[in-house]
mmCIF file of C-alpha atoms and ligand atoms in Angstrom:
data_model
loop_
_atom_site.group_PDB
_atom_site.id
_atom_site.type_symbol
_atom_site.label_atom_id
_atom_site.label_comp_id
_atom_site.label_asym_id
_atom_site.label_seq_id
_atom_site.Cartn_x
_atom_site.Cartn_y
_atom_site.Cartn_z
ATOM 1 C CA MET A 200 21.870 79.689 1.718
ATOM 2 C CA ALA A 201 18.468 78.220 0.071
ATOM 3 C CA ARG A 202 17.670 74.645 -0.932
ATOM 4 C CA ILE A 203 17.403 75.228 -5.366
ATOM 5 C CA ILE A 204 14.713 71.741 -6.035
ATOM 6 C CA VAL A 205 13.518 71.348 -9.061
ATOM 7 C CA VAL A 206 10.353 69.669 -10.118
ATOM 8 C CA THR A 207 10.456 67.470 -12.422
ATOM 9 C CA SER A 208 8.987 64.600 -14.091
ATOM 10 C CA GLY A 209 10.344 62.915 -17.524
ATOM 11 C CA LYS A 210 6.200 62.962 -18.868
ATOM 12 C CA GLY A 211 4.693 65.814 -19.394
ATOM 13 C CA GLY A 212 1.025 67.265 -18.088
ATOM 14 C CA VAL A 213 2.016 65.389 -14.184
ATOM 15 C CA GLY A 214 1.609 68.366 -12.721
ATOM 16 C CA LYS A 215 4.558 69.156 -12.150
ATOM 17 C CA THR A 216 3.736 73.573 -12.579
ATOM 18 C CA THR A 217 0.599 72.229 -10.641
ATOM 19 C CA VAL A 218 2.533 71.081 -7.309
ATOM 20 C CA THR A 219 5.052 73.683 -7.660
ATOM 21 C CA ALA A 220 2.944 76.809 -7.622
ATOM 22 C CA ASN A 221 0.574 75.333 -4.628
ATOM 23 C CA LEU A 222 3.966 74.331 -2.283
ATOM 24 C CA GLY A 223 5.192 77.686 -4.182
ATOM 25 C CA VAL A 224 2.328 79.070 -1.873
ATOM 26 C CA CYS A 225 2.190 76.782 0.818
ATOM 27 C CA LEU A 226 6.181 77.196 1.376
ATOM 28 C CA SER A 227 5.314 81.422 1.974
ATOM 29 C CA GLU A 228 2.406 80.995 4.180
ATOM 30 C CA LEU A 229 4.654 78.737 6.198
ATOM 31 C CA GLY A 230 6.958 81.363 7.247
ATOM 32 C CA SER A 231 9.920 80.627 3.801
ATOM 33 C CA LYS A 232 11.179 83.025 1.370
ATOM 34 C CA VAL A 233 9.975 81.227 -1.734
ATOM 35 C CA LEU A 234 11.237 82.215 -5.204
ATOM 36 C CA LEU A 235 9.566 80.130 -8.020
ATOM 37 C CA ILE A 236 11.734 80.212 -10.944
ATOM 38 C CA ASP A 237 9.543 79.465 -14.512
ATOM 39 C CA ALA A 238 12.024 77.123 -16.262
ATOM 40 C CA ASP A 239 9.288 75.745 -18.827
ATOM 41 C CA THR A 240 10.667 78.138 -21.513
ATOM 42 C CA GLY A 241 8.680 76.476 -23.764
ATOM 43 C CA LEU A 242 5.258 76.106 -22.060
ATOM 44 C CA ARG A 243 5.586 79.906 -20.044
ATOM 45 C CA ASN A 244 2.757 78.849 -17.603
ATOM 46 C CA LEU A 245 3.642 79.553 -13.859
ATOM 47 C CA ASP A 246 2.549 83.031 -14.212
ATOM 48 C CA LEU A 247 -1.110 82.317 -15.566
ATOM 49 C CA MET A 248 -1.065 79.445 -12.198
ATOM 50 C CA LEU A 249 -0.363 82.699 -10.046
ATOM 51 C CA GLY A 250 -1.813 85.369 -11.653
ATOM 52 C CA LEU A 251 1.291 86.742 -12.358
ATOM 53 C CA GLU A 252 1.133 87.081 -16.549
ATOM 54 C CA ASN A 253 0.458 90.796 -16.133
ATOM 55 C CA ARG A 254 3.180 92.355 -13.939
ATOM 56 C CA ILE A 255 6.353 90.255 -15.648
ATOM 57 C CA VAL A 256 8.394 93.554 -16.871
ATOM 58 C CA PHE A 257 11.911 92.332 -17.066
ATOM 59 C CA ASN A 258 12.894 88.143 -17.401
ATOM 60 C CA CYS A 259 16.642 86.309 -17.295
ATOM 61 C CA PHE A 260 18.018 87.807 -20.248
ATOM 62 C CA ASP A 261 17.136 91.524 -19.960
ATOM 63 C CA PHE A 262 19.737 91.128 -16.666
ATOM 64 C CA LEU A 263 22.083 88.827 -18.949
ATOM 65 C CA ASP A 264 22.207 91.471 -21.229
ATOM 66 C CA GLY A 265 22.594 94.202 -18.712
ATOM 67 C CA LYS A 266 19.238 95.793 -19.050
ATOM 68 C CA CYS A 267 18.602 95.438 -15.836
ATOM 69 C CA THR A 268 19.497 94.215 -12.175
ATOM 70 C CA ILE A 269 18.444 90.162 -11.187
ATOM 71 C CA GLU A 270 15.947 92.277 -8.424
ATOM 72 C CA GLN A 271 14.523 93.716 -11.311
ATOM 73 C CA THR A 272 13.697 90.202 -12.810
ATOM 74 C CA LEU A 273 11.640 89.490 -9.331
ATOM 75 C CA VAL A 274 8.029 89.047 -9.654
ATOM 76 C CA ARG A 275 6.658 89.162 -6.343
ATOM 77 C CA ASP A 276 3.167 87.459 -5.556
ATOM 78 C CA LYS A 277 0.972 89.820 -3.189
ATOM 79 C CA GLN A 278 -1.760 87.635 -2.807
ATOM 80 C CA THR A 279 0.085 85.207 -1.211
ATOM 81 C CA ASP A 280 0.369 86.436 3.039
ATOM 82 C CA GLY A 281 4.480 85.173 3.119
ATOM 83 C CA ASP A 282 7.072 85.653 0.640
ATOM 84 C CA LEU A 283 6.592 84.302 -2.934
ATOM 85 C CA LEU A 284 8.520 85.302 -5.957
ATOM 86 C CA LEU A 285 8.419 84.159 -9.448
ATOM 87 C CA LEU A 286 11.383 84.646 -12.649
ATOM 88 C CA SER A 287 10.799 83.843 -15.660
ATOM 89 C CA LEU A 288 13.101 82.668 -17.829
ATOM 90 C CA THR A 289 11.785 83.996 -20.951
ATOM 91 C CA LYS A 290 9.530 85.442 -21.777
ATOM 92 C CA ASN A 291 6.700 84.940 -24.955
ATOM 93 C CA GLY A 292 8.000 84.906 -28.474
ATOM 94 C CA GLU A 293 11.589 85.043 -27.806
ATOM 95 C CA GLU A 294 13.473 81.591 -29.612
ATOM 96 C CA ARG A 295 16.841 82.036 -27.056
ATOM 97 C CA SER A 296 17.307 79.760 -24.051
ATOM 98 C CA ILE A 297 19.728 79.888 -21.593
ATOM 99 C CA SER A 298 23.481 77.605 -20.567
ATOM 100 C CA GLU A 299 23.304 75.905 -17.982
ATOM 101 C CA ASP A 300 25.891 77.986 -16.717
ATOM 102 C CA GLU A 301 24.290 81.332 -16.967
ATOM 103 C CA MET A 302 21.724 79.289 -14.941
ATOM 104 C CA LYS A 303 23.488 78.037 -12.065
ATOM 105 C CA ASP A 304 25.059 82.012 -12.092
ATOM 106 C CA ILE A 305 21.227 83.169 -11.813
ATOM 107 C CA VAL A 306 20.347 80.693 -9.396
ATOM 108 C CA LEU A 307 23.831 81.635 -6.864
ATOM 109 C CA LYS A 308 22.881 85.408 -7.283
ATOM 110 C CA VAL A 309 19.759 84.966 -5.308
ATOM 111 C CA SER A 310 20.764 82.180 -3.561
ATOM 112 C CA ASP A 311 21.257 83.653 -0.370
ATOM 113 C CA LYS A 312 17.746 86.022 -0.455
ATOM 114 C CA PHE A 313 15.698 82.969 0.144
ATOM 115 C CA ASP A 314 15.138 79.505 2.031
ATOM 116 C CA TYR A 315 13.948 77.833 -0.627
ATOM 117 C CA ILE A 316 13.649 77.581 -4.645
ATOM 118 C CA LEU A 317 11.814 76.161 -6.405
ATOM 119 C CA ILE A 318 12.620 75.358 -10.492
ATOM 120 C CA ASP A 319 9.715 74.276 -12.425
ATOM 121 C CA SER A 320 10.877 71.859 -15.313
ATOM 122 C CA PRO A 321 9.654 71.349 -19.100
ATOM 123 C CA ALA A 322 8.459 68.054 -19.840
ATOM 124 C CA GLY A 323 11.221 66.106 -21.508
ATOM 125 C CA VAL A 324 14.919 64.762 -20.385
ATOM 126 C CA GLU A 325 15.829 66.981 -23.392
ATOM 127 C CA GLU A 326 18.088 70.487 -23.312
ATOM 128 C CA GLY A 327 15.441 72.317 -21.214
ATOM 129 C CA PHE A 328 15.229 69.115 -18.690
ATOM 130 C CA ARG A 329 19.139 70.269 -18.167
ATOM 131 C CA ILE A 330 19.568 73.353 -18.157
ATOM 132 C CA ALA A 331 16.341 73.569 -15.135
ATOM 133 C CA ILE A 332 18.455 70.737 -13.049
ATOM 134 C CA ALA A 333 21.477 72.266 -13.099
ATOM 135 C CA ALA A 334 21.499 75.164 -10.458
ATOM 136 C CA ALA A 335 19.436 72.344 -8.527
ATOM 137 C CA LYS A 336 20.528 70.530 -5.010
ATOM 138 C CA GLU A 337 16.694 68.749 -5.294
ATOM 139 C CA ALA A 338 14.212 67.093 -6.444
ATOM 140 C CA LEU A 339 11.015 66.454 -6.518
ATOM 141 C CA VAL A 340 9.389 63.605 -8.979
ATOM 142 C CA VAL A 341 6.335 64.490 -10.274
ATOM 143 C CA ILE A 342 4.324 60.961 -11.318
ATOM 144 C CA THR A 343 1.171 60.423 -12.205
ATOM 145 C CA PRO A 344 0.192 56.147 -11.245
ATOM 146 C CA GLU A 345 0.168 55.756 -14.421
ATOM 147 C CA LEU A 346 2.997 52.807 -16.430
ATOM 148 C CA ALA A 347 4.486 56.009 -19.028
ATOM 149 C CA SER A 348 4.552 58.042 -16.121
ATOM 150 C CA ILE A 349 6.108 55.996 -13.677
ATOM 151 C CA ARG A 350 8.594 54.746 -16.800
ATOM 152 C CA ASP A 351 9.413 58.087 -17.538
ATOM 153 C CA ALA A 352 10.505 59.693 -13.272
ATOM 154 C CA ASP A 353 12.682 56.128 -13.331
ATOM 155 C CA LYS A 354 14.971 57.601 -16.395
ATOM 156 C CA VAL A 355 14.835 60.874 -14.924
ATOM 157 C CA ILE A 356 15.845 59.761 -11.083
ATOM 158 C CA GLY A 357 19.160 57.899 -13.169
ATOM 159 C CA LEU A 358 19.625 61.228 -14.741
ATOM 160 C CA LEU A 359 18.864 63.042 -11.479
ATOM 161 C CA LEU A 360 21.771 60.360 -9.722
ATOM 162 C CA SER A 361 24.346 60.552 -12.942
ATOM 163 C CA LYS A 362 24.452 64.999 -12.157
ATOM 164 C CA SER A 363 25.102 64.211 -8.651
ATOM 165 C CA ILE A 364 21.921 65.016 -7.133
ATOM 166 C CA PRO A 365 22.038 61.670 -4.049
ATOM 167 C CA GLN A 366 19.023 59.561 -3.374
ATOM 168 C CA GLU A 367 18.396 60.676 -0.455
ATOM 169 C CA LYS A 368 17.550 64.646 -2.305
ATOM 170 C CA ILE A 369 15.318 62.775 -3.997
ATOM 171 C CA ASN A 370 11.834 62.799 -3.084
ATOM 172 C CA LEU A 371 8.422 61.325 -5.693
ATOM 173 C CA VAL A 372 4.963 63.500 -5.420
ATOM 174 C CA ILE A 373 2.013 61.008 -6.950
ATOM 175 C CA ASN A 374 -0.024 62.976 -8.352
ATOM 176 C CA ARG A 375 -3.842 62.650 -9.417
ATOM 177 C CA VAL A 376 -4.386 59.709 -7.221
ATOM 178 C CA ARG A 377 -7.859 58.304 -7.446
ATOM 179 C CA PRO A 378 -8.800 56.539 -4.396
ATOM 180 C CA GLU A 379 -11.838 54.918 -5.817
ATOM 181 C CA MET A 380 -9.763 53.255 -8.317
ATOM 182 C CA VAL A 381 -7.226 52.571 -6.103
ATOM 183 C CA GLN A 382 -9.826 50.845 -3.758
ATOM 184 C CA ARG A 383 -10.954 48.413 -7.610
ATOM 185 C CA ASN A 384 -7.162 47.505 -7.603
ATOM 186 C CA ASN A 385 -7.116 49.161 -11.081
ATOM 187 C CA MET A 386 -3.701 50.929 -10.730
ATOM 188 C CA ILE A 387 -0.816 50.675 -11.730
ATOM 189 C CA SER A 388 1.217 47.615 -10.754
ATOM 190 C CA VAL A 389 3.621 48.081 -8.406
ATOM 191 C CA ASP A 390 6.220 45.383 -10.401
ATOM 192 C CA ASP A 391 6.953 48.540 -12.309
ATOM 193 C CA ILE A 392 6.598 51.426 -9.666
ATOM 194 C CA VAL A 393 9.661 49.000 -7.420
ATOM 195 C CA ASP A 394 12.630 51.147 -8.144
ATOM 196 C CA ILE A 395 11.302 54.062 -8.495
ATOM 197 C CA LEU A 396 10.296 53.537 -4.939
ATOM 198 C CA SER A 397 13.696 53.884 -3.988
ATOM 199 C CA ALA A 398 12.909 57.619 -3.709
ATOM 200 C CA ASP A 399 10.593 58.042 -1.067
ATOM 201 C CA ILE A 400 7.170 58.840 -0.936
ATOM 202 C CA ILE A 401 6.245 62.675 0.561
ATOM 203 C CA GLY A 402 3.252 63.663 -1.150
ATOM 204 C CA VAL A 403 0.701 62.040 -2.422
ATOM 205 C CA ILE A 404 -2.011 64.300 -4.407
ATOM 206 C CA PRO A 405 -5.219 63.307 -5.079
ATOM 207 C CA GLU A 406 -7.399 64.506 -8.384
ATOM 208 C CA ASP A 407 -9.320 67.033 -8.047
ATOM 209 C CA LYS A 408 -11.552 68.617 -10.732
ATOM 210 C CA ASN A 409 -11.371 72.040 -9.173
ATOM 211 C CA ILE A 410 -7.815 72.575 -10.054
ATOM 212 C CA ILE A 411 -9.236 73.282 -13.308
ATOM 213 C CA ILE A 412 -11.446 76.583 -12.190
ATOM 214 C CA SER A 413 -8.125 77.642 -9.866
ATOM 215 C CA THR A 414 -5.993 77.615 -12.644
ATOM 216 C CA ASN A 415 -7.830 79.974 -14.741
ATOM 217 C CA ARG A 416 -8.445 82.305 -12.094
ATOM 218 C CA GLY A 417 -5.463 82.439 -11.774
ATOM 219 C CA GLU A 418 -5.572 81.693 -7.974
ATOM 220 C CA PRO A 419 -3.710 78.007 -7.035
ATOM 221 C CA ILE A 420 -5.969 76.127 -5.058
ATOM 222 C CA VAL A 421 -4.192 76.262 -1.705
ATOM 223 C CA LYS A 422 -5.467 79.486 -1.620
ATOM 224 C CA ASP A 423 -9.044 77.562 0.938
ATOM 225 C CA LYS A 424 -6.569 77.546 3.199
ATOM 226 C CA GLY A 425 -6.677 73.229 3.232
ATOM 227 C CA LYS A 426 -10.619 72.883 3.256
ATOM 228 C CA SER A 427 -10.358 70.617 0.361
ATOM 229 C CA LEU A 428 -8.183 67.076 0.441
ATOM 230 C CA ILE A 429 -6.376 68.516 -2.149
ATOM 231 C CA SER A 430 -5.539 71.803 -0.846
ATOM 232 C CA GLN A 431 -4.825 69.566 3.122
ATOM 233 C CA SER A 432 -2.323 67.162 1.230
ATOM 234 C CA LEU A 433 -0.374 69.872 -0.703
ATOM 235 C CA LYS A 434 -0.130 71.743 2.508
ATOM 236 C CA ASP A 435 1.201 68.624 3.980
ATOM 237 C CA THR A 436 3.308 67.613 1.925
ATOM 238 C CA ALA A 437 4.878 71.798 2.462
ATOM 239 C CA ASN A 438 5.308 70.940 6.157
ATOM 240 C CA ARG A 439 7.326 67.469 4.815
ATOM 241 C CA ILE A 440 9.907 69.027 2.723
ATOM 242 C CA GLY A 441 10.479 72.194 5.744
ATOM 243 C CA GLY A 442 10.886 68.490 8.012
ATOM 244 C CA LYS A 443 7.914 67.777 9.663
ATOM 245 C CA LYS A 444 6.808 64.253 10.373
ATOM 246 C CA VAL A 445 2.887 64.871 8.769
ATOM 247 C CA PRO A 446 1.356 61.748 8.725
ATOM 248 C CA PHE A 447 0.085 60.724 5.543
ATOM 249 C CA LEU A 448 -4.440 61.360 4.788
ATOM 250 C CA ASP A 449 -6.532 57.988 4.872
ATOM 251 C CA LEU A 450 -6.434 58.245 0.494
ATOM 252 C CA GLU A 451 -2.484 58.749 1.193
ATOM 253 C CA SER A 452 -2.437 55.912 3.343
ATOM 254 C CA ASN A 453 -4.102 53.445 2.208
ATOM 255 C CA TRP A 454 -2.573 53.534 -1.815
ATOM 256 C CA ILE A 455 0.813 53.331 -0.018
ATOM 257 C CA LYS A 456 0.086 50.337 2.570
ATOM 258 C CA ARG A 457 -1.483 48.697 -0.687
ATOM 259 C CA LEU A 458 1.768 49.189 -2.772
ATOM 260 C CA PHE A 459 3.945 47.632 -0.496
ATOM 261 C CA PHE A 460 1.393 44.922 0.737
ATOM 262 C CA LYS A 461 1.427 44.445 -2.711
ATOM 263 C CA ARG A 462 5.256 44.755 -3.205
ATOM 264 C CA GLN A 463 6.359 42.368 0.202
ATOM 265 C CA ARG A 464 3.984 39.549 -1.568
ATOM 266 C CA SER A 465 6.210 39.847 -5.024
HETATM 267 P P1 ADP B 1626 2.892 69.753 -16.143
HETATM 268 O O1 ADP B 1626 3.396 71.186 -15.749
HETATM 269 O O2 ADP B 1626 3.103 68.782 -15.666
HETATM 270 O O3 ADP B 1626 3.092 69.676 -17.105
HETATM 271 P P2 ADP B 1626 0.270 70.972 -15.554
HETATM 272 O O4 ADP B 1626 0.834 71.148 -13.759
HETATM 273 O O5 ADP B 1626 -0.194 72.115 -16.279
HETATM 274 O O6 ADP B 1626 1.350 69.804 -15.873
HETATM 275 O O7 ADP B 1626 -0.976 69.710 -15.308
HETATM 276 C C1 ADP B 1626 -1.636 69.655 -16.621
HETATM 277 C C2 ADP B 1626 -2.104 69.257 -16.961
HETATM 278 O O8 ADP B 1626 -3.482 68.109 -15.589
HETATM 279 C C3 ADP B 1626 -3.090 70.860 -16.092
HETATM 280 O O9 ADP B 1626 -4.769 71.317 -16.904
HETATM 281 C C4 ADP B 1626 -4.361 70.435 -14.530
HETATM 282 O O10 ADP B 1626 -4.607 71.974 -14.000
HETATM 283 C C5 ADP B 1626 -3.671 68.747 -14.530
HETATM 284 N N1 ADP B 1626 -3.786 68.546 -13.173
HETATM 285 C C6 ADP B 1626 -3.138 68.730 -12.846
HETATM 286 N N2 ADP B 1626 -3.003 68.381 -11.350
HETATM 287 C C7 ADP B 1626 -4.317 67.815 -11.128
HETATM 288 C C8 ADP B 1626 -5.192 67.309 -9.790
HETATM 289 N N3 ADP B 1626 -4.140 66.862 -8.664
HETATM 290 N N4 ADP B 1626 -6.473 67.269 -9.992
HETATM 291 C C9 ADP B 1626 -7.255 67.316 -11.859
HETATM 292 N N5 ADP B 1626 -5.898 68.166 -11.987
HETATM 293 C C10 ADP B 1626 -4.604 68.536 -12.535
HETATM 294 MG MG1 MG B 1627 4.009 73.039 -16.834
#
């Protein structure tokens, strides 16, 4: 049975799709069989980030309508050295959306074929979010060091808990951290993050403008094999998800230390 992990946030544009695509590549290169499910039915872009947009022939509606098997809906990423596949829940122009039960059925049908199923969810906490989390047993909550993102994540964590995802299965990925802002003490107040810190931090990903180039090319940034800080931090995050104890990079530990230090004082 696969570990079924939803990647979510509440606030849009914080990096869910970027994190999903890159963690998918890392986990598969570490030897796991990985399925990525694009549950962002509004803005489908996981396929673009992986350079797979022209390879999707069938989507889940074709399967639900009996036009193909579930296996035919899965697109293999041939650029990755491991087993990485993508399932899109929609196609451009499609108005329909699947139900929570259909989502659960689809995930159940494929879960014995994979070690990990990562589900990329849409922004917000409405219908699309509920469908994305319907089958999940764990969650990665992506935040950026901004108040709006942290407040939304807090709401999302509450909803995940109410959907029976236990607290120890909810981990935070803090994205777009800028070390120079940390040093200048310009980052968000810790008072606002304390509640959310009741979930463990599993990854801290720096801001890197090269993401734009990698997205445009359809090549996740981790394809540079850990040569950049961002790529290393994503790889470390994948290893931690796999259960390894990987120390945080300097950038990360400085940030976390500061966070805890301020928390103790307050
Ligand atoms: P979401 O899926 O949460 O809406 P995306 O993954 O689409 O977010 O990212 C939103 C934007 O932020 C994209 O333009 C992406 O390239 C950029 N981005 C994401 N993570 C980083 C990062 N660590 N450094 C710089 N830009 C990033
Ligand atoms: Mg997205």
